[in-house]
Amino acid sequence: MKNKLLLGTLLMLCLACSNADMQLNEALRLAGDNRPELEKVLVHYAQSPADSLKLRAARFLIENMPGHYTLGGPLMEQKREEIYNTPGISYFAKRALDIVVSRLAVLEWEAEPIEDVRQISADFLIRHIDRSFECRERFPWTRELPFDIFLECVLPYRIACERLDLWIDSLCISPETMLKTKERQQEIYELWNVGTYVRLTNADPIFTPEQVSAICGRYVYEDCVPIALRDHLYSRASGFPSVLESMPYYANRNGFHAWQSILSPEIKKEANKGERERRAAKIWRETFARQESIPDPGDEYVPPLFLDPFVKDVTDEYLHTVDVTIPSLSKLTRTPKYAYLCAFNSLKWEPVAIGTFDKQGTRFGDIARGILCLPACFQEKRLTPIHYPICVNFSGKVETLAPDTTRRLSVRLVRKYPSNKLLAEYLRQLQETVVEADTRAAFPSPDTLLPAMDVTPTIAFGEPDSSRPFRYWRLSLPSGTRCAEIVFLDSEGCPLSGQTESRWQTGFDNDPLTSFAANDTHPVTVDFGRPVAVSRVVLLPRSDGNGIYPGDDYELFYHDLDGWQSLGRRIATDYFLDYDNLPAGALYWLHNHTRGVEERPFTITPSGDIRFW
């Protein structure tokens, strides 16, 4: 009886400072039958003032535990058995793959969440906290961390929805690394530097690509999320303050990106691992701590990203940002609670920022500069514009892209996606191509009809200076040059068909995404089977397939308050498209109905240049 009274008194003292802290009380309530296990942890650390920081750590983990869980179920457990029963593989590799498997969408649908608050034992949590504090005191790079960063970025016992175990006991820094810390007296305090030589025990050997594919259905470690999760585990086990960051949608191209980063006191934010050319409207961080949630949306649809209680907006830690306020210009059938800024990604608008709707002006905080967005809301789950598309320029000013039907433009389009210097270099190399022709296959006395080629922004071309017909034609391309297509046109502009060696077939397959490498000793020869007169020779460089191609079906759009409006479809007859009568000042989008998914909206500058967004 005395022991029970002491236990109760200690627990009351532990919670005395937080009677108003509904988060902890709610976590204990949600624990149900497991509540005594969590209370044991609090009481354990409340007994001694020397454990005050450990008590804060225990409270942090328990307060934020609801919503964290292990994904279970027959299929998930089958995958875990395959992982952990594979012989000859290190514990680290197995643990990392368990974490990755728990994030595979194809498995999540059939899995069953097992809440941490209902399964974690007191022994597990106490052991994890004690070991975390031992590492905090042992590692120089952890010892000086602010305590709030230690709680969020070092202490958590899980990475994703993997099976719970005491990985902190199994993954240790190697003795060789600890020896190096004594040799590098200054570097051990530089988190951006120390990670280059820290090594874990039990980290090798790893799964082969074939083993990973057999378990996951494909080799997942070519994707950014599995790589980031694996790196995250390695850093956490090394005592580094590690975080997972992501761009859910790029703002200037298709797709998304995720990466692992180490918080460093010397550098505001580690460089985004080669992704600088891929712009973001928003960058989010996964957290263990529960973040402030948006007010109840009721029956209004809200994208899952903005309902996730464990993500935090960290855009201003990476990018120059600005707050923008956008009024609603649309007549809505129903007044929404929330409005969004959307990025154009994978041929549609995707919400990337949220604000409480206000017809006079919805405020969106920390928006990246130099991007294009569409202000919108949801009406019966349908994304509906509330304003014209906007550009946030580098000075932070919002520019509205409203079509002006009183002014009209003409434009020539040669691509549907921005080019780059590598594509330009491939094109430049084709300029040195020499075109010859002869009446005999051995080319005993060839006529040089094109000593070099002209170029447009997307093709190399030439018009032979003779209308004389030849059966055999030869192209000498600079060695190493990559060529995607070779096209011979007759006087009517129709392609001519001939025979060539198999090594050059990719140059005649009408596919701009396939190419061959030129060779000095083997020019490209074509036998047309009869003498033909060629009016034009066209060469397509190795490319991304985003040019304009004869025979493809295109449609040009401009955006107004009702969304994308068509300016008509047409079949291309050349390597460009000319459009007239476009409303000025709008946002435009050229869509290829025949092939490809890489397309970007664009504006037309006052000088007539195309600017892709």
JSON list of N, CA and C in Angstrom, two decimals, residues 163-224:
[
{"chain": "A", "resi": 163, "resn": "ARG", "atom": "N", "xyz": [8.96, -2.00, -37.68]},
{"chain": "A", "resi": 163, "resn": "ARG", "atom": "CA", "xyz": [8.78, -2.77, -36.44]},
{"chain": "A", "resi": 163, "resn": "ARG", "atom": "C", "xyz": [9.66, -2.17, -35.34]},
{"chain": "A", "resi": 164, "resn": "LEU", "atom": "N", "xyz": [9.12, -2.08, -34.14]},
{"chain": "A", "resi": 164, "resn": "LEU", "atom": "CA", "xyz": [9.88, -1.54, -33.03]},
{"chain": "A", "resi": 164, "resn": "LEU", "atom": "C", "xyz": [10.93, -2.52, -32.55]},
{"chain": "A", "resi": 165, "resn": "ASP", "atom": "N", "xyz": [12.14, -2.03, -32.36]},
{"chain": "A", "resi": 165, "resn": "ASP", "atom": "CA", "xyz": [13.15, -2.80, -31.64]},
{"chain": "A", "resi": 165, "resn": "ASP", "atom": "C", "xyz": [14.23, -1.83, -31.16]},
{"chain": "A", "resi": 166, "resn": "LEU", "atom": "N", "xyz": [15.11, -2.31, -30.34]},
{"chain": "A", "resi": 166, "resn": "LEU", "atom": "CA", "xyz": [16.15, -1.46, -29.77]},
{"chain": "A", "resi": 166, "resn": "LEU", "atom": "C", "xyz": [17.34, -1.38, -30.72]},
{"chain": "A", "resi": 167, "resn": "TRP", "atom": "N", "xyz": [17.12, -0.74, -31.86]},
{"chain": "A", "resi": 167, "resn": "TRP", "atom": "CA", "xyz": [18.21, -0.56, -32.82]},
{"chain": "A", "resi": 167, "resn": "TRP", "atom": "C", "xyz": [19.35, 0.22, -32.23]},
{"chain": "A", "resi": 168, "resn": "ILE", "atom": "N", "xyz": [19.04, 1.03, -31.25]},
{"chain": "A", "resi": 168, "resn": "ILE", "atom": "CA", "xyz": [20.07, 1.87, -30.63]},
{"chain": "A", "resi": 168, "resn": "ILE", "atom": "C", "xyz": [21.13, 1.03, -29.91]},
{"chain": "A", "resi": 169, "resn": "ASP", "atom": "N", "xyz": [20.77, -0.23, -29.56]},
{"chain": "A", "resi": 169, "resn": "ASP", "atom": "CA", "xyz": [21.75, -1.14, -28.96]},
{"chain": "A", "resi": 169, "resn": "ASP", "atom": "C", "xyz": [22.58, -1.87, -30.02]},
{"chain": "A", "resi": 170, "resn": "SER", "atom": "N", "xyz": [22.02, -1.99, -31.22]},
{"chain": "A", "resi": 170, "resn": "SER", "atom": "CA", "xyz": [22.65, -2.81, -32.26]},
{"chain": "A", "resi": 170, "resn": "SER", "atom": "C", "xyz": [23.52, -2.01, -33.21]},
{"chain": "A", "resi": 171, "resn": "LEU", "atom": "N", "xyz": [23.27, -0.72, -33.32]},
{"chain": "A", "resi": 171, "resn": "LEU", "atom": "CA", "xyz": [24.03, 0.11, -34.24]},
{"chain": "A", "resi": 171, "resn": "LEU", "atom": "C", "xyz": [24.91, 1.06, -33.44]},
{"chain": "A", "resi": 172, "resn": "CYS", "atom": "N", "xyz": [26.19, 0.82, -33.49]},
{"chain": "A", "resi": 172, "resn": "CYS", "atom": "CA", "xyz": [27.15, 1.60, -32.70]},
{"chain": "A", "resi": 172, "resn": "CYS", "atom": "C", "xyz": [28.23, 2.17, -33.61]},
{"chain": "A", "resi": 173, "resn": "ILE", "atom": "N", "xyz": [28.78, 3.27, -33.19]},
{"chain": "A", "resi": 173, "resn": "ILE", "atom": "CA", "xyz": [29.91, 3.85, -33.93]},
{"chain": "A", "resi": 173, "resn": "ILE", "atom": "C", "xyz": [31.14, 2.97, -33.74]},
{"chain": "A", "resi": 174, "resn": "SER", "atom": "N", "xyz": [31.84, 2.73, -34.83]},
{"chain": "A", "resi": 174, "resn": "SER", "atom": "CA", "xyz": [32.96, 1.81, -34.81]},
{"chain": "A", "resi": 174, "resn": "SER", "atom": "C", "xyz": [34.10, 2.34, -33.93]},
{"chain": "A", "resi": 175, "resn": "PRO", "atom": "N", "xyz": [34.90, 1.43, -33.37]},
{"chain": "A", "resi": 175, "resn": "PRO", "atom": "CA", "xyz": [36.07, 1.85, -32.57]},
{"chain": "A", "resi": 175, "resn": "PRO", "atom": "C", "xyz": [37.03, 2.72, -33.38]},
{"chain": "A", "resi": 176, "resn": "GLU", "atom": "N", "xyz": [37.15, 2.42, -34.70]},
{"chain": "A", "resi": 176, "resn": "GLU", "atom": "CA", "xyz": [38.05, 3.21, -35.54]},
{"chain": "A", "resi": 176, "resn": "GLU", "atom": "C", "xyz": [37.59, 4.67, -35.61]},
{"chain": "A", "resi": 177, "resn": "THR", "atom": "N", "xyz": [36.27, 4.85, -35.68]},
{"chain": "A", "resi": 177, "resn": "THR", "atom": "CA", "xyz": [35.74, 6.21, -35.72]},
{"chain": "A", "resi": 177, "resn": "THR", "atom": "C", "xyz": [36.02, 6.93, -34.41]},
{"chain": "A", "resi": 178, "resn": "MET", "atom": "N", "xyz": [35.80, 6.25, -33.30]},
{"chain": "A", "resi": 178, "resn": "MET", "atom": "CA", "xyz": [36.03, 6.89, -32.01]},
{"chain": "A", "resi": 178, "resn": "MET", "atom": "C", "xyz": [37.50, 7.27, -31.85]},
{"chain": "A", "resi": 179, "resn": "LEU", "atom": "N", "xyz": [38.40, 6.46, -32.44]},
{"chain": "A", "resi": 179, "resn": "LEU", "atom": "CA", "xyz": [39.82, 6.79, -32.39]},
{"chain": "A", "resi": 179, "resn": "LEU", "atom": "C", "xyz": [40.09, 8.05, -33.21]},
{"chain": "A", "resi": 180, "resn": "LYS", "atom": "N", "xyz": [39.42, 8.17, -34.35]},
{"chain": "A", "resi": 180, "resn": "LYS", "atom": "CA", "xyz": [39.62, 9.35, -35.20]},
{"chain": "A", "resi": 180, "resn": "LYS", "atom": "C", "xyz": [39.12, 10.62, -34.53]},
{"chain": "A", "resi": 181, "resn": "THR", "atom": "N", "xyz": [38.11, 10.50, -33.68]},
{"chain": "A", "resi": 181, "resn": "THR", "atom": "CA", "xyz": [37.61, 11.69, -32.99]},
{"chain": "A", "resi": 181, "resn": "THR", "atom": "C", "xyz": [38.69, 12.30, -32.10]},
{"chain": "A", "resi": 182, "resn": "LYS", "atom": "N", "xyz": [39.60, 11.47, -31.61]},
{"chain": "A", "resi": 182, "resn": "LYS", "atom": "CA", "xyz": [40.68, 11.99, -30.78]},
{"chain": "A", "resi": 182, "resn": "LYS", "atom": "C", "xyz": [41.75, 12.66, -31.63]},
{"chain": "A", "resi": 183, "resn": "GLU", "atom": "N", "xyz": [41.83, 12.23, -32.90]},
{"chain": "A", "resi": 183, "resn": "GLU", "atom": "CA", "xyz": [42.84, 12.79, -33.79]},
{"chain": "A", "resi": 183, "resn": "GLU", "atom": "C", "xyz": [42.37, 14.10, -34.43]},
{"chain": "A", "resi": 184, "resn": "ARG", "atom": "N", "xyz": [41.04, 14.30, -34.50]},
{"chain": "A", "resi": 184, "resn": "ARG", "atom": "CA", "xyz": [40.49, 15.46, -35.19]},
{"chain": "A", "resi": 184, "resn": "ARG", "atom": "C", "xyz": [39.78, 16.35, -34.18]},
{"chain": "A", "resi": 185, "resn": "GLN", "atom": "N", "xyz": [40.55, 17.02, -33.40]},
{"chain": "A", "resi": 185, "resn": "GLN", "atom": "CA", "xyz": [40.01, 17.75, -32.26]},
{"chain": "A", "resi": 185, "resn": "GLN", "atom": "C", "xyz": [39.01, 18.83, -32.65]},
{"chain": "A", "resi": 186, "resn": "GLN", "atom": "N", "xyz": [39.19, 19.46, -33.80]},
{"chain": "A", "resi": 186, "resn": "GLN", "atom": "CA", "xyz": [38.28, 20.53, -34.20]},
{"chain": "A", "resi": 186, "resn": "GLN", "atom": "C", "xyz": [37.12, 20.00, -35.04]},
{"chain": "A", "resi": 187, "resn": "GLU", "atom": "N", "xyz": [37.42, 19.04, -35.95]},
{"chain": "A", "resi": 187, "resn": "GLU", "atom": "CA", "xyz": [36.41, 18.56, -36.88]},
{"chain": "A", "resi": 187, "resn": "GLU", "atom": "C", "xyz": [35.23, 17.89, -36.18]},
{"chain": "A", "resi": 188, "resn": "ILE", "atom": "N", "xyz": [35.46, 17.33, -34.99]},
{"chain": "A", "resi": 188, "resn": "ILE", "atom": "CA", "xyz": [34.39, 16.60, -34.32]},
{"chain": "A", "resi": 188, "resn": "ILE", "atom": "C", "xyz": [33.26, 17.53, -33.88]},
{"chain": "A", "resi": 189, "resn": "TYR", "atom": "N", "xyz": [33.50, 18.83, -33.93]},
{"chain": "A", "resi": 189, "resn": "TYR", "atom": "CA", "xyz": [32.44, 19.77, -33.57]},
{"chain": "A", "resi": 189, "resn": "TYR", "atom": "C", "xyz": [31.77, 20.36, -34.82]},
{"chain": "A", "resi": 190, "resn": "GLU", "atom": "N", "xyz": [32.24, 19.94, -35.99]},
{"chain": "A", "resi": 190, "resn": "GLU", "atom": "CA", "xyz": [31.70, 20.47, -37.24]},
{"chain": "A", "resi": 190, "resn": "GLU", "atom": "C", "xyz": [30.83, 19.39, -37.89]},
{"chain": "A", "resi": 191, "resn": "LEU", "atom": "N", "xyz": [29.52, 19.50, -37.68]},
{"chain": "A", "resi": 191, "resn": "LEU", "atom": "CA", "xyz": [28.63, 18.44, -38.12]},
{"chain": "A", "resi": 191, "resn": "LEU", "atom": "C", "xyz": [28.64, 18.25, -39.64]},
{"chain": "A", "resi": 192, "resn": "TRP", "atom": "N", "xyz": [28.88, 19.31, -40.38]},
{"chain": "A", "resi": 192, "resn": "TRP", "atom": "CA", "xyz": [28.93, 19.18, -41.85]},
{"chain": "A", "resi": 192, "resn": "TRP", "atom": "C", "xyz": [30.15, 18.39, -42.29]},
{"chain": "A", "resi": 193, "resn": "ASN", "atom": "N", "xyz": [31.13, 18.24, -41.39]},
{"chain": "A", "resi": 193, "resn": "ASN", "atom": "CA", "xyz": [32.41, 17.62, -41.73]},
{"chain": "A", "resi": 193, "resn": "ASN", "atom": "C", "xyz": [32.56, 16.23, -41.12]},
{"chain": "A", "resi": 194, "resn": "VAL", "atom": "N", "xyz": [32.11, 16.08, -39.90]},
{"chain": "A", "resi": 194, "resn": "VAL", "atom": "CA", "xyz": [32.38, 14.85, -39.16]},
{"chain": "A", "resi": 194, "resn": "VAL", "atom": "C", "xyz": [31.71, 13.64, -39.81]},
{"chain": "A", "resi": 195, "resn": "GLY", "atom": "N", "xyz": [30.59, 13.86, -40.50]},
{"chain": "A", "resi": 195, "resn": "GLY", "atom": "CA", "xyz": [29.89, 12.75, -41.12]},
{"chain": "A", "resi": 195, "resn": "GLY", "atom": "C", "xyz": [30.68, 12.06, -42.21]},
{"chain": "A", "resi": 196, "resn": "THR", "atom": "N", "xyz": [31.75, 12.67, -42.70]},
{"chain": "A", "resi": 196, "resn": "THR", "atom": "CA", "xyz": [32.53, 12.07, -43.78]},
{"chain": "A", "resi": 196, "resn": "THR", "atom": "C", "xyz": [33.36, 10.89, -43.30]},
{"chain": "A", "resi": 197, "resn": "TYR", "atom": "N", "xyz": [33.59, 10.77, -41.99]},
{"chain": "A", "resi": 197, "resn": "TYR", "atom": "CA", "xyz": [34.41, 9.65, -41.55]},
{"chain": "A", "resi": 197, "resn": "TYR", "atom": "C", "xyz": [33.77, 8.79, -40.46]},
{"chain": "A", "resi": 198, "resn": "VAL", "atom": "N", "xyz": [32.56, 9.12, -40.02]},
{"chain": "A", "resi": 198, "resn": "VAL", "atom": "CA", "xyz": [31.89, 8.30, -39.02]},
{"chain": "A", "resi": 198, "resn": "VAL", "atom": "C", "xyz": [31.42, 7.00, -39.66]},
{"chain": "A", "resi": 199, "resn": "ARG", "atom": "N", "xyz": [31.74, 5.87, -39.03]},
{"chain": "A", "resi": 199, "resn": "ARG", "atom": "CA", "xyz": [31.33, 4.57, -39.52]},
{"chain": "A", "resi": 199, "resn": "ARG", "atom": "C", "xyz": [30.63, 3.79, -38.41]},
{"chain": "A", "resi": 200, "resn": "LEU", "atom": "N", "xyz": [29.61, 3.01, -38.81]},
{"chain": "A", "resi": 200, "resn": "LEU", "atom": "CA", "xyz": [28.88, 2.18, -37.85]},
{"chain": "A", "resi": 200, "resn": "LEU", "atom": "C", "xyz": [29.34, 0.74, -37.93]},
{"chain": "A", "resi": 201, "resn": "THR", "atom": "N", "xyz": [29.27, 0.06, -36.79]},
{"chain": "A", "resi": 201, "resn": "THR", "atom": "CA", "xyz": [29.43, -1.39, -36.81]},
{"chain": "A", "resi": 201, "resn": "THR", "atom": "C", "xyz": [28.12, -2.00, -37.29]},
{"chain": "A", "resi": 202, "resn": "ASN", "atom": "N", "xyz": [28.16, -3.22, -37.73]},
{"chain": "A", "resi": 202, "resn": "ASN", "atom": "CA", "xyz": [26.97, -3.94, -38.21]},
{"chain": "A", "resi": 202, "resn": "ASN", "atom": "C", "xyz": [26.29, -3.24, -39.38]},
{"chain": "A", "resi": 203, "resn": "ALA", "atom": "N", "xyz": [27.08, -2.53, -40.20]},
{"chain": "A", "resi": 203, "resn": "ALA", "atom": "CA", "xyz": [26.50, -1.82, -41.35]},
{"chain": "A", "resi": 203, "resn": "ALA", "atom": "C", "xyz": [26.74, -2.55, -42.67]},
{"chain": "A", "resi": 204, "resn": "ASP", "atom": "N", "xyz": [27.61, -3.51, -42.70]},
{"chain": "A", "resi": 204, "resn": "ASP", "atom": "CA", "xyz": [27.90, -4.29, -43.91]},
{"chain": "A", "resi": 204, "resn": "ASP", "atom": "C", "xyz": [27.89, -5.78, -43.56]},
{"chain": "A", "resi": 205, "resn": "PRO", "atom": "N", "xyz": [27.59, -6.65, -44.52]},
{"chain": "A", "resi": 205, "resn": "PRO", "atom": "CA", "xyz": [27.26, -6.39, -45.93]},
{"chain": "A", "resi": 205, "resn": "PRO", "atom": "C", "xyz": [25.80, -5.97, -46.12]},
{"chain": "A", "resi": 206, "resn": "ILE", "atom": "N", "xyz": [25.51, -5.45, -47.32]},
{"chain": "A", "resi": 206, "resn": "ILE", "atom": "CA", "xyz": [24.17, -4.97, -47.63]},
{"chain": "A", "resi": 206, "resn": "ILE", "atom": "C", "xyz": [23.48, -5.93, -48.60]},
{"chain": "A", "resi": 207, "resn": "PHE", "atom": "N", "xyz": [22.18, -5.72, -48.81]},
{"chain": "A", "resi": 207, "resn": "PHE", "atom": "CA", "xyz": [21.43, -6.53, -49.77]},
{"chain": "A", "resi": 207, "resn": "PHE", "atom": "C", "xyz": [21.94, -6.25, -51.19]},
{"chain": "A", "resi": 208, "resn": "THR", "atom": "N", "xyz": [21.91, -7.27, -52.03]},
{"chain": "A", "resi": 208, "resn": "THR", "atom": "CA", "xyz": [22.20, -7.06, -53.44]},
{"chain": "A", "resi": 208, "resn": "THR", "atom": "C", "xyz": [20.95, -6.46, -54.11]},
{"chain": "A", "resi": 209, "resn": "PRO", "atom": "N", "xyz": [21.12, -5.83, -55.26]},
{"chain": "A", "resi": 209, "resn": "PRO", "atom": "CA", "xyz": [19.94, -5.32, -55.98]},
{"chain": "A", "resi": 209, "resn": "PRO", "atom": "C", "xyz": [18.91, -6.41, -56.26]},
{"chain": "A", "resi": 210, "resn": "GLU", "atom": "N", "xyz": [19.38, -7.61, -56.55]},
{"chain": "A", "resi": 210, "resn": "GLU", "atom": "CA", "xyz": [18.46, -8.72, -56.83]},
{"chain": "A", "resi": 210, "resn": "GLU", "atom": "C", "xyz": [17.66, -9.09, -55.59]},
{"chain": "A", "resi": 211, "resn": "GLN", "atom": "N", "xyz": [18.30, -9.08, -54.42]},
{"chain": "A", "resi": 211, "resn": "GLN", "atom": "CA", "xyz": [17.59, -9.40, -53.18]},
{"chain": "A", "resi": 211, "resn": "GLN", "atom": "C", "xyz": [16.56, -8.33, -52.85]},
{"chain": "A", "resi": 212, "resn": "VAL", "atom": "N", "xyz": [16.93, -7.06, -53.04]},
{"chain": "A", "resi": 212, "resn": "VAL", "atom": "CA", "xyz": [15.98, -5.97, -52.78]},
{"chain": "A", "resi": 212, "resn": "VAL", "atom": "C", "xyz": [14.80, -6.08, -53.73]},
{"chain": "A", "resi": 213, "resn": "SER", "atom": "N", "xyz": [15.06, -6.37, -54.98]},
{"chain": "A", "resi": 213, "resn": "SER", "atom": "CA", "xyz": [13.98, -6.47, -55.98]},
{"chain": "A", "resi": 213, "resn": "SER", "atom": "C", "xyz": [13.05, -7.63, -55.65]},
{"chain": "A", "resi": 214, "resn": "ALA", "atom": "N", "xyz": [13.60, -8.71, -55.16]},
{"chain": "A", "resi": 214, "resn": "ALA", "atom": "CA", "xyz": [12.77, -9.87, -54.82]},
{"chain": "A", "resi": 214, "resn": "ALA", "atom": "C", "xyz": [11.83, -9.54, -53.66]},
{"chain": "A", "resi": 215, "resn": "ILE", "atom": "N", "xyz": [12.27, -8.73, -52.72]},
{"chain": "A", "resi": 215, "resn": "ILE", "atom": "CA", "xyz": [11.46, -8.39, -51.56]},
{"chain": "A", "resi": 215, "resn": "ILE", "atom": "C", "xyz": [10.47, -7.27, -51.88]},
{"chain": "A", "resi": 216, "resn": "CYS", "atom": "N", "xyz": [10.93, -6.26, -52.60]},
{"chain": "A", "resi": 216, "resn": "CYS", "atom": "CA", "xyz": [10.11, -5.06, -52.83]},
{"chain": "A", "resi": 216, "resn": "CYS", "atom": "C", "xyz": [9.41, -5.02, -54.18]},
{"chain": "A", "resi": 217, "resn": "GLY", "atom": "N", "xyz": [9.74, -5.94, -55.06]},
{"chain": "A", "resi": 217, "resn": "GLY", "atom": "CA", "xyz": [9.15, -5.92, -56.39]},
{"chain": "A", "resi": 217, "resn": "GLY", "atom": "C", "xyz": [9.96, -5.12, -57.38]},
{"chain": "A", "resi": 218, "resn": "ARG", "atom": "N", "xyz": [10.91, -4.34, -56.92]},
{"chain": "A", "resi": 218, "resn": "ARG", "atom": "CA", "xyz": [11.82, -3.56, -57.76]},
{"chain": "A", "resi": 218, "resn": "ARG", "atom": "C", "xyz": [12.98, -3.09, -56.89]},
{"chain": "A", "resi": 219, "resn": "TYR", "atom": "N", "xyz": [14.01, -2.57, -57.53]},
{"chain": "A", "resi": 219, "resn": "TYR", "atom": "CA", "xyz": [15.17, -2.07, -56.78]},
{"chain": "A", "resi": 219, "resn": "TYR", "atom": "C", "xyz": [14.87, -0.66, -56.31]},
{"chain": "A", "resi": 220, "resn": "VAL", "atom": "N", "xyz": [14.46, -0.52, -55.06]},
{"chain": "A", "resi": 220, "resn": "VAL", "atom": "CA", "xyz": [13.95, 0.76, -54.57]},
{"chain": "A", "resi": 220, "resn": "VAL", "atom": "C", "xyz": [15.05, 1.77, -54.29]},
{"chain": "A", "resi": 221, "resn": "TYR", "atom": "N", "xyz": [16.30, 1.33, -54.17]},
{"chain": "A", "resi": 221, "resn": "TYR", "atom": "CA", "xyz": [17.36, 2.27, -53.80]},
{"chain": "A", "resi": 221, "resn": "TYR", "atom": "C", "xyz": [17.87, 3.11, -54.96]},
{"chain": "A", "resi": 222, "resn": "GLU", "atom": "N", "xyz": [17.10, 3.16, -56.04]},
{"chain": "A", "resi": 222, "resn": "GLU", "atom": "CA", "xyz": [17.35, 4.15, -57.08]},
{"chain": "A", "resi": 222, "resn": "GLU", "atom": "C", "xyz": [16.45, 5.37, -56.88]},
{"chain": "A", "resi": 223, "resn": "ASP", "atom": "N", "xyz": [15.53, 5.30, -55.93]},
{"chain": "A", "resi": 223, "resn": "ASP", "atom": "CA", "xyz": [14.58, 6.38, -55.67]},
{"chain": "A", "resi": 223, "resn": "ASP", "atom": "C", "xyz": [15.02, 7.22, -54.48]},
{"chain": "A", "resi": 224, "resn": "CYS", "atom": "N", "xyz": [14.61, 8.48, -54.48]},
{"chain": "A", "resi": 224, "resn": "CYS", "atom": "CA", "xyz": [15.10, 9.41, -53.45]},
{"chain": "A", "resi": 224, "resn": "CYS", "atom": "C", "xyz": [14.58, 9.08, -52.06]}
]
